[in-house]
Amino acid sequence: MANINSSLDEILTELGDSFDADIASSGRKITRSTANKIWLMLRAFSRGLYGLYQTVAALRYRFDPLYCTEDELESTMRIVGVERISGKVTLLTITVWNNNELDSKTLPADTYTFVSANGVSFTLVLQEAVTIPAESFIKKDFFSSIAGAPYIGSFPVSDNTNITVTNSLNTALDSDLAFDCEDNASQLGYEEETLYEVRQRILTDN
């Protein structure tokens, strides 16, 4: 039976054989010549069917996430409304202690940075000054960054005390302020979904 892999001649031959079978009871066969109008009709139909098969073959894998190219996958994603899962920054909770026993202390509005042992920067953009009562503390979430801009990915940090936090001018902070950070295993970010991961998600989506 003709299929998308059949040639034009194979399709035409199959149609001719089928026609012969239909008129077999009359003891006749179709004359396979361009002088025969019925044969010309079968040829025209064969060309149309062949063209349809060619189109199906060309598009067969274009919309199949298992076989299509990355460009075709992105095009199909736009058509069906599938989007990549966006990446996320890693957060790090840092505790700011006021060790003064009598006076409150102010953490000025500024951009603060902590660099982990692995060399990853974490940034806090403090829009307004924060007052910390005597012998008290506040907690702030710093985000993973490069040159102050969000840095997407997973960057684990362990518990640490008396860590070094700097301001935008790298000037000395109040000596009564101390900084600790918590383990951030529950705040890790992740990279943006790759096209390979999108492909696997679509294929396994129920």
mmCIF file of C-alpha atoms in Angstrom:
data_model
loop_
_atom_site.group_PDB
_atom_site.id
_atom_site.type_symbol
_atom_site.label_atom_id
_atom_site.label_comp_id
_atom_site.label_asym_id
_atom_site.label_seq_id
_atom_site.Cartn_x
_atom_site.Cartn_y
_atom_site.Cartn_z
ATOM 1 C CA MET A 1 0.000 0.000 0.000
ATOM 2 C CA ALA A 2 1.282 3.436 -0.893
ATOM 3 C CA ASN A 3 2.712 5.534 1.918
ATOM 4 C CA ILE A 4 4.838 8.637 2.449
ATOM 5 C CA ASN A 5 7.924 6.749 1.307
ATOM 6 C CA SER A 6 6.384 5.675 -2.027
ATOM 7 C CA SER A 7 7.605 7.104 -5.322
ATOM 8 C CA LEU A 8 5.271 8.629 -7.916
ATOM 9 C CA ASP A 9 5.636 5.554 -10.135
ATOM 10 C CA GLU A 10 4.839 3.207 -7.244
ATOM 11 C CA ILE A 11 1.668 5.137 -6.419
ATOM 12 C CA LEU A 12 0.574 5.193 -10.054
ATOM 13 C CA THR A 13 1.281 1.463 -10.502
ATOM 14 C CA GLU A 14 -0.723 0.635 -7.384
ATOM 15 C CA LEU A 15 -3.684 2.717 -8.601
ATOM 16 C CA GLY A 16 -3.524 1.016 -12.004
ATOM 17 C CA ASP A 17 -3.440 -2.428 -10.405
ATOM 18 C CA SER A 18 -6.388 -1.546 -8.186
ATOM 19 C CA PHE A 19 -8.345 -0.309 -11.199
ATOM 20 C CA ASP A 20 -7.560 -3.535 -13.078
ATOM 21 C CA ALA A 21 -8.803 -5.547 -10.107
ATOM 22 C CA ASP A 22 -12.073 -3.592 -10.083
ATOM 23 C CA ILE A 23 -12.753 -4.341 -13.764
ATOM 24 C CA ALA A 24 -11.340 -7.864 -13.753
ATOM 25 C CA SER A 25 -14.802 -9.393 -14.118
ATOM 26 C CA SER A 26 -15.087 -7.781 -17.564
ATOM 27 C CA GLY A 27 -11.886 -9.461 -18.692
ATOM 28 C CA ARG A 28 -10.305 -6.111 -19.521
ATOM 29 C CA LYS A 29 -7.371 -4.076 -18.208
ATOM 30 C CA ILE A 30 -6.672 -0.399 -18.323
ATOM 31 C CA THR A 31 -4.451 0.741 -21.163
ATOM 32 C CA ARG A 32 -1.474 2.369 -19.496
ATOM 33 C CA SER A 33 -0.909 5.049 -22.073
ATOM 34 C CA THR A 34 -1.161 8.828 -22.231
ATOM 35 C CA ALA A 35 -3.738 8.280 -24.964
ATOM 36 C CA ASN A 36 -6.078 6.793 -22.349
ATOM 37 C CA LYS A 37 -8.092 9.455 -20.505
ATOM 38 C CA ILE A 38 -8.706 7.219 -17.494
ATOM 39 C CA TRP A 39 -4.967 6.566 -17.210
ATOM 40 C CA LEU A 40 -4.318 10.304 -17.408
ATOM 41 C CA MET A 41 -6.816 10.842 -14.587
ATOM 42 C CA LEU A 42 -5.056 8.229 -12.481
ATOM 43 C CA ARG A 43 -1.712 9.908 -13.199
ATOM 44 C CA ALA A 44 -3.089 13.286 -12.108
ATOM 45 C CA PHE A 45 -4.481 11.739 -8.929
ATOM 46 C CA SER A 46 -1.124 10.027 -8.291
ATOM 47 C CA ARG A 47 0.721 13.346 -8.608
ATOM 48 C CA GLY A 48 -1.661 14.953 -6.112
ATOM 49 C CA LEU A 49 -1.299 12.068 -3.667
ATOM 50 C CA TYR A 50 2.488 12.078 -4.095
ATOM 51 C CA GLY A 51 2.592 15.822 -3.363
ATOM 52 C CA LEU A 52 0.474 15.289 -0.257
ATOM 53 C CA TYR A 53 2.786 12.521 0.929
ATOM 54 C CA GLN A 54 5.807 14.779 0.342
ATOM 55 C CA THR A 55 4.224 17.502 2.442
ATOM 56 C CA VAL A 56 3.436 15.061 5.238
ATOM 57 C CA ALA A 57 7.006 13.737 5.092
ATOM 58 C CA ALA A 58 8.446 17.261 5.294
ATOM 59 C CA LEU A 59 6.303 18.177 8.292
ATOM 60 C CA ARG A 60 6.392 14.773 9.926
ATOM 61 C CA TYR A 61 9.152 15.650 12.380
ATOM 62 C CA ARG A 62 8.851 19.418 12.436
ATOM 63 C CA PHE A 63 6.199 19.392 15.161
ATOM 64 C CA ASP A 64 7.447 16.233 16.871
ATOM 65 C CA PRO A 65 9.545 17.214 19.926
ATOM 66 C CA LEU A 66 11.340 13.883 19.738
ATOM 67 C CA TYR A 67 12.843 14.568 16.292
ATOM 68 C CA CYS A 68 12.550 18.279 15.411
ATOM 69 C CA THR A 69 15.543 20.634 15.412
ATOM 70 C CA GLU A 70 16.001 23.226 18.142
ATOM 71 C CA ASP A 71 14.798 26.006 15.816
ATOM 72 C CA GLU A 72 11.696 23.975 14.966
ATOM 73 C CA LEU A 73 11.130 23.233 18.648
ATOM 74 C CA GLU A 74 11.233 26.932 19.546
ATOM 75 C CA SER A 75 8.810 27.696 16.705
ATOM 76 C CA THR A 76 6.438 24.970 17.867
ATOM 77 C CA MET A 77 6.693 26.205 21.467
ATOM 78 C CA ARG A 78 5.495 29.653 20.360
ATOM 79 C CA ILE A 79 2.595 28.118 18.430
ATOM 80 C CA VAL A 80 1.328 25.961 21.304
ATOM 81 C CA GLY A 81 2.162 28.417 24.093
ATOM 82 C CA VAL A 82 4.890 26.396 25.833
ATOM 83 C CA GLU A 83 7.541 28.508 27.560
ATOM 84 C CA ARG A 84 10.891 27.736 29.112
ATOM 85 C CA ILE A 85 10.963 27.634 32.894
ATOM 86 C CA SER A 86 12.870 30.775 33.877
ATOM 87 C CA GLY A 87 16.007 30.598 35.975
ATOM 88 C CA LYS A 88 16.149 31.828 39.551
ATOM 89 C CA VAL A 89 18.791 33.494 41.701
ATOM 90 C CA THR A 90 20.076 31.958 44.921
ATOM 91 C CA LEU A 91 19.166 33.732 48.129
ATOM 92 C CA LEU A 92 21.227 33.953 51.290
ATOM 93 C CA THR A 93 19.754 35.103 54.598
ATOM 94 C CA ILE A 94 22.202 37.289 56.508
ATOM 95 C CA THR A 95 21.653 38.331 60.116
ATOM 96 C CA VAL A 96 22.817 41.804 61.104
ATOM 97 C CA TRP A 97 23.558 42.040 64.827
ATOM 98 C CA ASN A 98 23.769 45.184 66.933
ATOM 99 C CA ASN A 99 26.198 44.225 69.691
ATOM 100 C CA ASN A 100 25.918 47.556 71.489
ATOM 101 C CA GLU A 101 24.330 47.015 74.903
ATOM 102 C CA LEU A 102 22.843 50.503 75.173
ATOM 103 C CA ASP A 103 22.349 52.225 71.849
ATOM 104 C CA SER A 104 20.444 51.389 68.710
ATOM 105 C CA LYS A 105 22.416 51.336 65.488
ATOM 106 C CA THR A 106 21.490 52.288 61.944
ATOM 107 C CA LEU A 107 22.289 50.349 58.810
ATOM 108 C CA PRO A 108 22.276 53.083 56.157
ATOM 109 C CA ALA A 109 20.500 52.791 52.824
ATOM 110 C CA ASP A 110 23.142 51.397 50.477
ATOM 111 C CA THR A 111 24.162 48.370 48.440
ATOM 112 C CA TYR A 112 25.819 45.672 50.527
ATOM 113 C CA THR A 113 27.847 42.714 49.305
ATOM 114 C CA PHE A 114 29.073 39.457 50.778
ATOM 115 C CA VAL A 115 31.483 37.186 48.878
ATOM 116 C CA SER A 116 31.240 33.484 49.746
ATOM 117 C CA ALA A 117 34.181 31.115 50.124
ATOM 118 C CA ASN A 118 33.463 29.936 46.574
ATOM 119 C CA GLY A 119 33.843 33.466 45.231
ATOM 120 C CA VAL A 120 30.140 34.057 44.575
ATOM 121 C CA SER A 121 28.831 37.528 45.422
ATOM 122 C CA PHE A 122 25.546 38.091 47.234
ATOM 123 C CA THR A 123 23.993 41.544 47.168
ATOM 124 C CA LEU A 124 21.442 43.465 49.194
ATOM 125 C CA VAL A 125 20.055 46.744 47.875
ATOM 126 C CA LEU A 126 18.748 48.503 50.977
ATOM 127 C CA GLN A 127 16.409 51.263 49.846
ATOM 128 C CA GLU A 128 15.864 52.782 53.303
ATOM 129 C CA ALA A 129 17.990 52.946 56.420
ATOM 130 C CA VAL A 130 17.141 50.355 59.075
ATOM 131 C CA THR A 131 17.448 50.937 62.811
ATOM 132 C CA ILE A 132 18.499 47.972 64.940
ATOM 133 C CA PRO A 133 17.755 48.196 68.674
ATOM 134 C CA ALA A 134 20.493 47.557 71.215
ATOM 135 C CA GLU A 135 21.469 43.880 71.533
ATOM 136 C CA SER A 136 19.070 42.951 68.771
ATOM 137 C CA PHE A 137 19.241 41.892 65.138
ATOM 138 C CA ILE A 138 17.544 41.978 61.755
ATOM 139 C CA LYS A 139 17.584 39.473 58.892
ATOM 140 C CA LYS A 140 17.909 40.345 55.228
ATOM 141 C CA ASP A 141 17.912 38.203 52.092
ATOM 142 C CA PHE A 142 20.873 38.819 49.789
ATOM 143 C CA PHE A 143 20.690 37.574 46.171
ATOM 144 C CA SER A 144 23.439 35.988 44.070
ATOM 145 C CA SER A 145 24.921 38.603 41.751
ATOM 146 C CA ILE A 146 27.622 39.657 39.321
ATOM 147 C CA ALA A 147 28.586 43.335 39.510
ATOM 148 C CA GLY A 148 25.368 43.911 41.441
ATOM 149 C CA ALA A 149 23.131 42.356 38.782
ATOM 150 C CA PRO A 150 21.162 39.168 39.536
ATOM 151 C CA TYR A 151 23.155 36.002 38.847
ATOM 152 C CA ILE A 152 20.971 32.987 38.087
ATOM 153 C CA GLY A 153 22.071 29.610 39.384
ATOM 154 C CA SER A 154 22.555 27.378 42.421
ATOM 155 C CA PHE A 155 25.219 28.603 44.869
ATOM 156 C CA PRO A 156 25.229 26.829 48.237
ATOM 157 C CA VAL A 157 26.638 28.559 51.319
ATOM 158 C CA SER A 158 27.098 27.043 54.783
ATOM 159 C CA ASP A 159 26.401 28.638 58.166
ATOM 160 C CA ASN A 160 29.020 31.266 58.966
ATOM 161 C CA THR A 161 29.553 33.768 61.748
ATOM 162 C CA ASN A 162 31.343 37.095 61.671
ATOM 163 C CA ILE A 163 31.318 37.247 57.892
ATOM 164 C CA THR A 164 32.588 40.267 55.981
ATOM 165 C CA VAL A 165 29.933 42.490 54.420
ATOM 166 C CA THR A 166 30.957 45.607 52.506
ATOM 167 C CA ASN A 167 29.071 48.681 51.324
ATOM 168 C CA SER A 168 29.201 50.289 47.878
ATOM 169 C CA LEU A 169 32.093 52.568 48.822
ATOM 170 C CA ASN A 170 33.959 49.812 50.656
ATOM 171 C CA THR A 171 34.210 52.036 53.705
ATOM 172 C CA ALA A 172 34.202 50.737 57.275
ATOM 173 C CA LEU A 173 30.834 49.866 58.781
ATOM 174 C CA ASP A 174 29.869 50.573 62.393
ATOM 175 C CA SER A 175 32.071 48.369 64.583
ATOM 176 C CA ASP A 176 29.075 47.350 66.708
ATOM 177 C CA LEU A 177 27.449 45.684 63.708
ATOM 178 C CA ALA A 178 28.268 42.039 63.047
ATOM 179 C CA PHE A 179 27.062 39.730 60.305
ATOM 180 C CA ASP A 180 26.236 36.024 60.225
ATOM 181 C CA CYS A 181 24.752 33.953 57.421
ATOM 182 C CA GLU A 182 22.533 30.890 57.466
ATOM 183 C CA ASP A 183 22.815 27.712 55.426
ATOM 184 C CA ASN A 184 20.887 28.425 52.227
ATOM 185 C CA ALA A 185 20.054 24.875 51.107
ATOM 186 C CA SER A 186 16.353 25.779 50.980
ATOM 187 C CA GLN A 187 16.967 28.977 48.972
ATOM 188 C CA LEU A 188 19.044 27.689 46.079
ATOM 189 C CA GLY A 189 18.303 28.976 42.592
ATOM 190 C CA TYR A 190 18.533 27.153 39.288
ATOM 191 C CA GLU A 191 19.498 27.741 35.681
ATOM 192 C CA GLU A 192 16.980 28.531 32.949
ATOM 193 C CA GLU A 193 15.488 25.405 31.425
ATOM 194 C CA THR A 194 17.461 24.236 28.388
ATOM 195 C CA LEU A 195 15.820 23.238 25.107
ATOM 196 C CA TYR A 196 16.796 19.636 25.872
ATOM 197 C CA GLU A 197 14.916 19.862 29.174
ATOM 198 C CA VAL A 198 11.921 21.469 27.437
ATOM 199 C CA ARG A 199 11.925 18.609 24.934
ATOM 200 C CA GLN A 200 11.974 16.000 27.736
ATOM 201 C CA ARG A 201 9.239 17.827 29.658
ATOM 202 C CA ILE A 202 6.939 17.881 26.627
ATOM 203 C CA LEU A 203 7.599 14.209 25.874
ATOM 204 C CA THR A 204 6.833 13.121 29.446
ATOM 205 C CA ASP A 205 3.963 15.545 30.077
ATOM 206 C CA ASN A 206 0.778 13.651 30.827
#
